[in-house]
């Protein structure tokens, strides 16, 4: 295994093909790996299934600022690259509803905590998570986002839904500081899904705002291990709200 995992953004996404499933860190663009989104747009892949908290931000939305380009998953939506999105809320980016109404995109809503824990289960090799969220609702009998049957489990007289792991072909994450091996840390609100996704996919890419040499900073600085990270890309723009 190479100690130096640093490559360009275009090289890092070269293996992402039409129809693959990708995870993208971020919350309405905060903490999303923008240079990896830009590289995917240049590559022009289509028919993606995207796992993320939401649909990012569209161009010129008030939350994004006048004249601002799309952010996060919103960049993929602007170019009609997504067939299916698995997320916890989808009401912010108007491109989602436009594409859903046109019949070019489908979506699956998953409660936010459940979504994070399903990703975490894949990251840590668990068989699933037990949650009371969804009991007494159609979630008990509907198939999950990947067409798998649900299961109700009773423990000590209490019922839970068994939510199975959510895994992807690629996880695209953002770091504030990362070393060449892939050990990384995310500052403030950029943490969101980046830690749980880094390990929940066959390939993990981390785009970092600051790249450091191995051993340059105290190892306790890092909150995520570089072991599951395959590629590191430097040059991520400074985080802005």
PDB file of C-alpha atoms in Angstrom:
ATOM      1  CA  UNK A   1       0.000   0.000   0.000  1.00  0.00           C
ATOM      2  CA  UNK A   2       1.437   3.340  -1.033  1.00  0.00           C
ATOM      3  CA  UNK A   3       2.210   5.880   1.681  1.00  0.00           C
ATOM      4  CA  UNK A   4       1.692   8.781  -0.728  1.00  0.00           C
ATOM      5  CA  UNK A   5      -1.899   8.631  -1.954  1.00  0.00           C
ATOM      6  CA  UNK A   6      -1.975  12.117  -3.478  1.00  0.00           C
ATOM      7  CA  UNK A   7      -3.233  12.346  -7.076  1.00  0.00           C
ATOM      8  CA  UNK A   8      -5.226  14.868  -9.114  1.00  0.00           C
ATOM      9  CA  UNK A   9      -8.999  15.212  -8.893  1.00  0.00           C
ATOM     10  CA  UNK A  10      -9.455  13.944 -12.448  1.00  0.00           C
ATOM     11  CA  UNK A  11      -7.280  10.901 -11.735  1.00  0.00           C
ATOM     12  CA  UNK A  12      -9.186  10.206  -8.517  1.00  0.00           C
ATOM     13  CA  UNK A  13     -12.618  10.071 -10.200  1.00  0.00           C
ATOM     14  CA  UNK A  14     -11.413   8.259 -13.324  1.00  0.00           C
ATOM     15  CA  UNK A  15     -12.836   4.956 -12.086  1.00  0.00           C
ATOM     16  CA  UNK A  16     -16.357   6.290 -11.532  1.00  0.00           C
ATOM     17  CA  UNK A  17     -18.524   4.926 -14.324  1.00  0.00           C
ATOM     18  CA  UNK A  18     -22.083   5.446 -15.540  1.00  0.00           C
ATOM     19  CA  UNK A  19     -24.623   3.819 -13.234  1.00  0.00           C
ATOM     20  CA  UNK A  20     -22.384   3.618 -10.156  1.00  0.00           C
ATOM     21  CA  UNK A  21     -23.412   4.480  -6.608  1.00  0.00           C
ATOM     22  CA  UNK A  22     -21.482   7.266  -4.893  1.00  0.00           C
ATOM     23  CA  UNK A  23     -21.629   8.856  -1.447  1.00  0.00           C
ATOM     24  CA  UNK A  24     -20.966  12.578  -1.109  1.00  0.00           C
ATOM     25  CA  UNK A  25     -20.197  14.261   2.209  1.00  0.00           C
ATOM     26  CA  UNK A  26     -21.733  17.585   3.099  1.00  0.00           C
ATOM     27  CA  UNK A  27     -24.832  19.332   4.385  1.00  0.00           C
ATOM     28  CA  UNK A  28     -26.319  21.775   1.855  1.00  0.00           C
ATOM     29  CA  UNK A  29     -22.869  22.110   0.359  1.00  0.00           C
ATOM     30  CA  UNK A  30     -21.089  22.684   3.675  1.00  0.00           C
ATOM     31  CA  UNK A  31     -18.353  20.070   3.835  1.00  0.00           C
ATOM     32  CA  UNK A  32     -18.845  18.815   0.279  1.00  0.00           C
ATOM     33  CA  UNK A  33     -15.743  18.033  -1.818  1.00  0.00           C
ATOM     34  CA  UNK A  34     -16.240  20.685  -4.481  1.00  0.00           C
ATOM     35  CA  UNK A  35     -13.167  19.845  -6.556  1.00  0.00           C
ATOM     36  CA  UNK A  36     -14.353  16.255  -6.839  1.00  0.00           C
ATOM     37  CA  UNK A  37     -17.814  17.411  -7.919  1.00  0.00           C
ATOM     38  CA  UNK A  38     -16.164  19.600 -10.570  1.00  0.00           C
ATOM     39  CA  UNK A  39     -14.054  16.673 -11.761  1.00  0.00           C
ATOM     40  CA  UNK A  40     -17.150  14.469 -12.083  1.00  0.00           C
ATOM     41  CA  UNK A  41     -18.887  17.160 -14.117  1.00  0.00           C
ATOM     42  CA  UNK A  42     -15.872  17.320 -16.450  1.00  0.00           C
ATOM     43  CA  UNK A  43     -15.911  13.536 -16.745  1.00  0.00           C
ATOM     44  CA  UNK A  44     -19.599  13.628 -17.655  1.00  0.00           C
ATOM     45  CA  UNK A  45     -20.754  10.399 -16.014  1.00  0.00           C
ATOM     46  CA  UNK A  46     -24.490   9.728 -16.054  1.00  0.00           C
ATOM     47  CA  UNK A  47     -27.174   7.641 -14.340  1.00  0.00           C
ATOM     48  CA  UNK A  48     -25.580   7.870 -10.896  1.00  0.00           C
ATOM     49  CA  UNK A  49     -27.189   6.808  -7.646  1.00  0.00           C
ATOM     50  CA  UNK A  50     -26.105   9.400  -5.077  1.00  0.00           C
ATOM     51  CA  UNK A  51     -26.190   8.969  -1.306  1.00  0.00           C
ATOM     52  CA  UNK A  52     -26.027  12.185   0.695  1.00  0.00           C
ATOM     53  CA  UNK A  53     -27.845  14.264   3.253  1.00  0.00           C
ATOM     54  CA  UNK A  54     -29.558  16.422   0.599  1.00  0.00           C
ATOM     55  CA  UNK A  55     -29.301  17.743  -2.959  1.00  0.00           C
ATOM     56  CA  UNK A  56     -26.800  20.498  -2.248  1.00  0.00           C
ATOM     57  CA  UNK A  57     -27.531  24.004  -3.517  1.00  0.00           C
ATOM     58  CA  UNK A  58     -28.514  25.228  -6.962  1.00  0.00           C
ATOM     59  CA  UNK A  59     -27.015  28.192  -8.749  1.00  0.00           C
ATOM     60  CA  UNK A  60     -28.145  31.533  -7.360  1.00  0.00           C
ATOM     61  CA  UNK A  61     -30.211  30.163  -4.471  1.00  0.00           C
ATOM     62  CA  UNK A  62     -30.529  32.674  -1.595  1.00  0.00           C
ATOM     63  CA  UNK A  63     -28.633  30.332   0.739  1.00  0.00           C
ATOM     64  CA  UNK A  64     -25.869  30.123  -1.821  1.00  0.00           C
ATOM     65  CA  UNK A  65     -25.563  33.824  -2.592  1.00  0.00           C
ATOM     66  CA  UNK A  66     -26.318  35.716  -5.819  1.00  0.00           C
ATOM     67  CA  UNK A  67     -24.287  34.582  -8.770  1.00  0.00           C
ATOM     68  CA  UNK A  68     -22.748  31.667  -6.901  1.00  0.00           C
ATOM     69  CA  UNK A  69     -22.250  28.367  -8.704  1.00  0.00           C
ATOM     70  CA  UNK A  70     -24.067  25.243  -7.492  1.00  0.00           C
ATOM     71  CA  UNK A  71     -22.564  23.537  -4.469  1.00  0.00           C
ATOM     72  CA  UNK A  72     -22.086  19.915  -3.514  1.00  0.00           C
ATOM     73  CA  UNK A  73     -24.453  17.421  -5.098  1.00  0.00           C
ATOM     74  CA  UNK A  74     -26.187  20.414  -6.697  1.00  0.00           C
ATOM     75  CA  UNK A  75     -23.421  20.470  -9.320  1.00  0.00           C
ATOM     76  CA  UNK A  76     -24.335  16.952 -10.424  1.00  0.00           C
ATOM     77  CA  UNK A  77     -28.030  17.836 -10.556  1.00  0.00           C
ATOM     78  CA  UNK A  78     -27.357  20.903 -12.699  1.00  0.00           C
ATOM     79  CA  UNK A  79     -25.901  18.587 -15.326  1.00  0.00           C
ATOM     80  CA  UNK A  80     -28.574  15.860 -15.050  1.00  0.00           C
ATOM     81  CA  UNK A  81     -26.068  13.270 -13.914  1.00  0.00           C
ATOM     82  CA  UNK A  82     -28.246  11.656 -11.202  1.00  0.00           C
ATOM     83  CA  UNK A  83     -30.958   9.044 -11.714  1.00  0.00           C
ATOM     84  CA  UNK A  84     -31.643   8.227  -8.054  1.00  0.00           C
ATOM     85  CA  UNK A  85     -30.829  10.094  -4.864  1.00  0.00           C
ATOM     86  CA  UNK A  86     -30.970   8.637  -1.348  1.00  0.00           C
ATOM     87  CA  UNK A  87     -31.147  11.455   1.179  1.00  0.00           C
ATOM     88  CA  UNK A  88     -32.772  12.742   4.350  1.00  0.00           C
ATOM     89  CA  UNK A  89     -34.387  15.870   2.885  1.00  0.00           C
ATOM     90  CA  UNK A  90     -34.804  17.190  -0.625  1.00  0.00           C
ATOM     91  CA  UNK A  91     -36.872  20.349  -0.380  1.00  0.00           C
ATOM     92  CA  UNK A  92     -34.117  22.943  -0.801  1.00  0.00           C
ATOM     93  CA  UNK A  93     -32.683  22.426  -4.283  1.00  0.00           C
ATOM     94  CA  UNK A  94     -35.385  23.165  -6.911  1.00  0.00           C
ATOM     95  CA  UNK A  95     -33.559  21.035  -9.510  1.00  0.00           C
ATOM     96  CA  UNK A  96     -34.640  17.916  -7.610  1.00  0.00           C
ATOM     97  CA  UNK A  97     -38.341  18.581  -7.918  1.00  0.00           C
ATOM     98  CA  UNK A  98     -37.964  19.720 -11.522  1.00  0.00           C
ATOM     99  CA  UNK A  99     -36.223  16.487 -12.491  1.00  0.00           C
ATOM    100  CA  UNK A 100     -38.604  14.364 -10.428  1.00  0.00           C
ATOM    101  CA  UNK A 101     -41.581  16.011 -12.144  1.00  0.00           C
ATOM    102  CA  UNK A 102     -39.945  15.377 -15.524  1.00  0.00           C
ATOM    103  CA  UNK A 103     -39.522  11.703 -14.676  1.00  0.00           C
ATOM    104  CA  UNK A 104     -35.730  11.753 -15.014  1.00  0.00           C
ATOM    105  CA  UNK A 105     -34.952  11.327 -11.318  1.00  0.00           C
ATOM    106  CA  UNK A 106     -36.280   9.223  -8.457  1.00  0.00           C
ATOM    107  CA  UNK A 107     -35.554   9.616  -4.776  1.00  0.00           C
ATOM    108  CA  UNK A 108     -35.735   7.723  -1.517  1.00  0.00           C
ATOM    109  CA  UNK A 109     -36.095   9.606   1.752  1.00  0.00           C
ATOM    110  CA  UNK A 110     -34.421   8.133   4.839  1.00  0.00           C
ATOM    111  CA  UNK A 111     -34.627   9.697   8.330  1.00  0.00           C
ATOM    112  CA  UNK A 112     -31.424  11.638   8.918  1.00  0.00           C
ATOM    113  CA  UNK A 113     -30.195   9.675  11.933  1.00  0.00           C
ATOM    114  CA  UNK A 114     -31.077   6.392  10.267  1.00  0.00           C
ATOM    115  CA  UNK A 115     -29.224   7.416   7.102  1.00  0.00           C
ATOM    116  CA  UNK A 116     -26.066   8.248   9.062  1.00  0.00           C
ATOM    117  CA  UNK A 117     -26.208   4.996  11.030  1.00  0.00           C
ATOM    118  CA  UNK A 118     -26.785   2.871   7.912  1.00  0.00           C
ATOM    119  CA  UNK A 119     -23.661   4.428   6.399  1.00  0.00           C
ATOM    120  CA  UNK A 120     -21.761   3.942   9.649  1.00  0.00           C
ATOM    121  CA  UNK A 121     -22.786   0.271   9.703  1.00  0.00           C
ATOM    122  CA  UNK A 122     -21.220  -0.211   6.270  1.00  0.00           C
ATOM    123  CA  UNK A 123     -18.100   1.668   7.412  1.00  0.00           C
ATOM    124  CA  UNK A 124     -17.548  -0.526  10.459  1.00  0.00           C
ATOM    125  CA  UNK A 125     -18.642  -3.861   9.013  1.00  0.00           C
ATOM    126  CA  UNK A 126     -21.870  -4.179  11.004  1.00  0.00           C
ATOM    127  CA  UNK A 127     -24.856  -6.184   9.836  1.00  0.00           C
ATOM    128  CA  UNK A 128     -27.197  -3.264  10.385  1.00  0.00           C
ATOM    129  CA  UNK A 129     -28.633  -1.043  13.097  1.00  0.00           C
ATOM    130  CA  UNK A 130     -31.762  -1.321  15.227  1.00  0.00           C
ATOM    131  CA  UNK A 131     -33.972   1.754  15.507  1.00  0.00           C
ATOM    132  CA  UNK A 132     -37.536   2.467  16.652  1.00  0.00           C
ATOM    133  CA  UNK A 133     -37.786   5.196  13.978  1.00  0.00           C
ATOM    134  CA  UNK A 134     -40.433   4.190  11.469  1.00  0.00           C
ATOM    135  CA  UNK A 135     -42.345   1.715  13.615  1.00  0.00           C
ATOM    136  CA  UNK A 136     -46.077   1.943  13.014  1.00  0.00           C
ATOM    137  CA  UNK A 137     -45.536   3.593   9.632  1.00  0.00           C
ATOM    138  CA  UNK A 138     -45.241   2.240   6.076  1.00  0.00           C
ATOM    139  CA  UNK A 139     -41.480   2.013   6.733  1.00  0.00           C
ATOM    140  CA  UNK A 140     -42.209  -1.307   8.462  1.00  0.00           C
ATOM    141  CA  UNK A 141     -43.382  -2.992   5.276  1.00  0.00           C
ATOM    142  CA  UNK A 142     -41.886  -0.942   2.436  1.00  0.00           C
ATOM    143  CA  UNK A 143     -38.660  -2.171   0.922  1.00  0.00           C
ATOM    144  CA  UNK A 144     -35.588  -0.100   1.673  1.00  0.00           C
ATOM    145  CA  UNK A 145     -33.693   2.196  -0.703  1.00  0.00           C
ATOM    146  CA  UNK A 146     -31.979  -0.788  -2.342  1.00  0.00           C
ATOM    147  CA  UNK A 147     -35.119  -2.917  -2.652  1.00  0.00           C
ATOM    148  CA  UNK A 148     -34.374  -5.055   0.414  1.00  0.00           C
ATOM    149  CA  UNK A 149     -37.117  -6.312   2.747  1.00  0.00           C
ATOM    150  CA  UNK A 150     -37.485  -4.675   6.155  1.00  0.00           C
ATOM    151  CA  UNK A 151     -37.461  -6.681   9.376  1.00  0.00           C
ATOM    152  CA  UNK A 152     -38.966  -5.929  12.803  1.00  0.00           C
ATOM    153  CA  UNK A 153     -36.905  -7.286  15.699  1.00  0.00           C
ATOM    154  CA  UNK A 154     -38.137  -7.574  19.289  1.00  0.00           C
ATOM    155  CA  UNK A 155     -35.597  -7.277  22.135  1.00  0.00           C
ATOM    156  CA  UNK A 156     -36.579  -7.254  25.815  1.00  0.00           C
ATOM    157  CA  UNK A 157     -40.157  -6.579  24.853  1.00  0.00           C
ATOM    158  CA  UNK A 158     -39.332  -3.604  22.634  1.00  0.00           C
ATOM    159  CA  UNK A 159     -39.646  -3.574  18.845  1.00  0.00           C
ATOM    160  CA  UNK A 160     -37.108  -2.133  16.445  1.00  0.00           C
ATOM    161  CA  UNK A 161     -36.648  -1.886  12.708  1.00  0.00           C
ATOM    162  CA  UNK A 162     -33.523  -3.548  11.403  1.00  0.00           C
ATOM    163  CA  UNK A 163     -31.947  -1.083   8.988  1.00  0.00           C
ATOM    164  CA  UNK A 164     -29.305  -2.682   6.833  1.00  0.00           C
ATOM    165  CA  UNK A 165     -25.932  -1.116   5.863  1.00  0.00           C
ATOM    166  CA  UNK A 166     -25.708   1.381   3.043  1.00  0.00           C
ATOM    167  CA  UNK A 167     -22.594   0.887   0.925  1.00  0.00           C
ATOM    168  CA  UNK A 168     -21.360   2.613  -2.240  1.00  0.00           C
ATOM    169  CA  UNK A 169     -18.875   2.119  -5.038  1.00  0.00           C
ATOM    170  CA  UNK A 170     -17.150   5.411  -4.158  1.00  0.00           C
ATOM    171  CA  UNK A 171     -17.233   7.761  -1.170  1.00  0.00           C
ATOM    172  CA  UNK A 172     -16.269  11.371  -1.901  1.00  0.00           C
ATOM    173  CA  UNK A 173     -15.280  13.213   1.262  1.00  0.00           C
ATOM    174  CA  UNK A 174     -13.827  16.599   2.235  1.00  0.00           C
ATOM    175  CA  UNK A 175     -11.127  17.314   4.821  1.00  0.00           C
ATOM    176  CA  UNK A 176      -9.826  20.495   6.389  1.00  0.00           C
ATOM    177  CA  UNK A 177      -6.385  18.951   6.954  1.00  0.00           C
ATOM    178  CA  UNK A 178      -5.125  15.652   5.556  1.00  0.00           C
ATOM    179  CA  UNK A 179      -1.730  13.991   5.312  1.00  0.00           C
ATOM    180  CA  UNK A 180      -0.391  12.036   2.367  1.00  0.00           C
ATOM    181  CA  UNK A 181      -1.540   8.738   3.869  1.00  0.00           C
ATOM    182  CA  UNK A 182      -5.133   9.930   4.170  1.00  0.00           C
ATOM    183  CA  UNK A 183      -5.423  10.613   7.901  1.00  0.00           C
ATOM    184  CA  UNK A 184      -7.721  13.628   8.127  1.00  0.00           C
ATOM    185  CA  UNK A 185      -9.731  16.030  10.248  1.00  0.00           C
ATOM    186  CA  UNK A 186     -12.756  18.181   9.431  1.00  0.00           C
ATOM    187  CA  UNK A 187     -13.297  21.534  11.105  1.00  0.00           C
ATOM    188  CA  UNK A 188     -16.569  22.691  12.620  1.00  0.00           C
ATOM    189  CA  UNK A 189     -19.735  22.043  10.576  1.00  0.00           C
ATOM    190  CA  UNK A 190     -17.813  20.344   7.766  1.00  0.00           C
ATOM    191  CA  UNK A 191     -17.639  17.157   9.854  1.00  0.00           C
ATOM    192  CA  UNK A 192     -21.246  16.101   9.126  1.00  0.00           C
ATOM    193  CA  UNK A 193     -21.130  12.907   6.996  1.00  0.00           C
ATOM    194  CA  UNK A 194     -17.459  12.936   6.046  1.00  0.00           C
ATOM    195  CA  UNK A 195     -16.207  10.743   8.875  1.00  0.00           C
ATOM    196  CA  UNK A 196     -18.918   8.072   8.563  1.00  0.00           C
ATOM    197  CA  UNK A 197     -18.625   7.879   4.773  1.00  0.00           C
ATOM    198  CA  UNK A 198     -14.829   7.447   4.728  1.00  0.00           C
ATOM    199  CA  UNK A 199     -14.833   3.663   4.769  1.00  0.00           C
ATOM    200  CA  UNK A 200     -18.367   2.880   3.606  1.00  0.00           C
ATOM    201  CA  UNK A 201     -17.408   2.357  -0.040  1.00  0.00           C
ATOM    202  CA  UNK A 202     -15.149   0.241  -2.227  1.00  0.00           C
ATOM    203  CA  UNK A 203     -13.048   3.333  -2.969  1.00  0.00           C
ATOM    204  CA  UNK A 204     -12.648   6.408  -0.763  1.00  0.00           C
ATOM    205  CA  UNK A 205     -11.434   9.790  -2.028  1.00  0.00           C
ATOM    206  CA  UNK A 206     -10.634  12.667   0.317  1.00  0.00           C
ATOM    207  CA  UNK A 207     -10.313  16.203  -1.077  1.00  0.00           C
ATOM    208  CA  UNK A 208      -8.438  18.374   1.390  1.00  0.00           C
ATOM    209  CA  UNK A 209      -8.153  22.094   1.963  1.00  0.00           C
ATOM    210  CA  UNK A 210      -4.675  21.675   3.474  1.00  0.00           C
ATOM    211  CA  UNK A 211      -2.219  18.865   2.719  1.00  0.00           C
ATOM    212  CA  UNK A 212       0.529  18.054   5.230  1.00  0.00           C
ATOM    213  CA  UNK A 213       3.403  15.629   5.216  1.00  0.00           C
ATOM    214  CA  UNK A 214       3.204  12.445   7.261  1.00  0.00           C
ATOM    215  CA  UNK A 215       4.356  13.302  10.768  1.00  0.00           C
ATOM    216  CA  UNK A 216       4.201  17.052  10.180  1.00  0.00           C
ATOM    217  CA  UNK A 217       1.387  17.535  12.691  1.00  0.00           C
ATOM    218  CA  UNK A 218       0.507  15.797  15.945  1.00  0.00           C
ATOM    219  CA  UNK A 219      -1.271  12.520  15.048  1.00  0.00           C
ATOM    220  CA  UNK A 220      -3.944  13.376  17.613  1.00  0.00           C
ATOM    221  CA  UNK A 221      -4.981  16.181  15.255  1.00  0.00           C
ATOM    222  CA  UNK A 222      -6.678  13.644  13.014  1.00  0.00           C
ATOM    223  CA  UNK A 223     -10.137  12.234  13.696  1.00  0.00           C
ATOM    224  CA  UNK A 224     -10.327   9.756  10.790  1.00  0.00           C
ATOM    225  CA  UNK A 225      -7.811   7.096   9.875  1.00  0.00           C
ATOM    226  CA  UNK A 226      -6.215   7.008   6.446  1.00  0.00           C
ATOM    227  CA  UNK A 227      -6.388   3.203   6.329  1.00  0.00           C
ATOM    228  CA  UNK A 228      -9.616   3.042   4.241  1.00  0.00           C
ATOM    229  CA  UNK A 229      -8.670   6.089   2.137  1.00  0.00           C
ATOM    230  CA  UNK A 230      -7.538   5.244  -1.398  1.00  0.00           C
ATOM    231  CA  UNK A 231      -6.812   8.675  -2.848  1.00  0.00           C
ATOM    232  CA  UNK A 232      -6.069  12.153  -1.515  1.00  0.00           C
ATOM    233  CA  UNK A 233      -6.623  15.285  -3.619  1.00  0.00           C
ATOM    234  CA  UNK A 234      -5.261  18.663  -2.549  1.00  0.00           C
ATOM    235  CA  UNK A 235      -6.587  22.098  -3.445  1.00  0.00           C
ATOM    236  CA  UNK A 236     -10.101  21.965  -1.984  1.00  0.00           C
ATOM    237  CA  UNK A 237     -11.358  25.575  -1.717  1.00  0.00           C
ATOM    238  CA  UNK A 238     -11.485  27.163   1.711  1.00  0.00           C
ATOM    239  CA  UNK A 239     -14.770  26.425   3.444  1.00  0.00           C
ATOM    240  CA  UNK A 240     -17.353  29.170   3.234  1.00  0.00           C
ATOM    241  CA  UNK A 241     -20.829  29.193   4.739  1.00  0.00           C
TER     242      UNK A 241
END
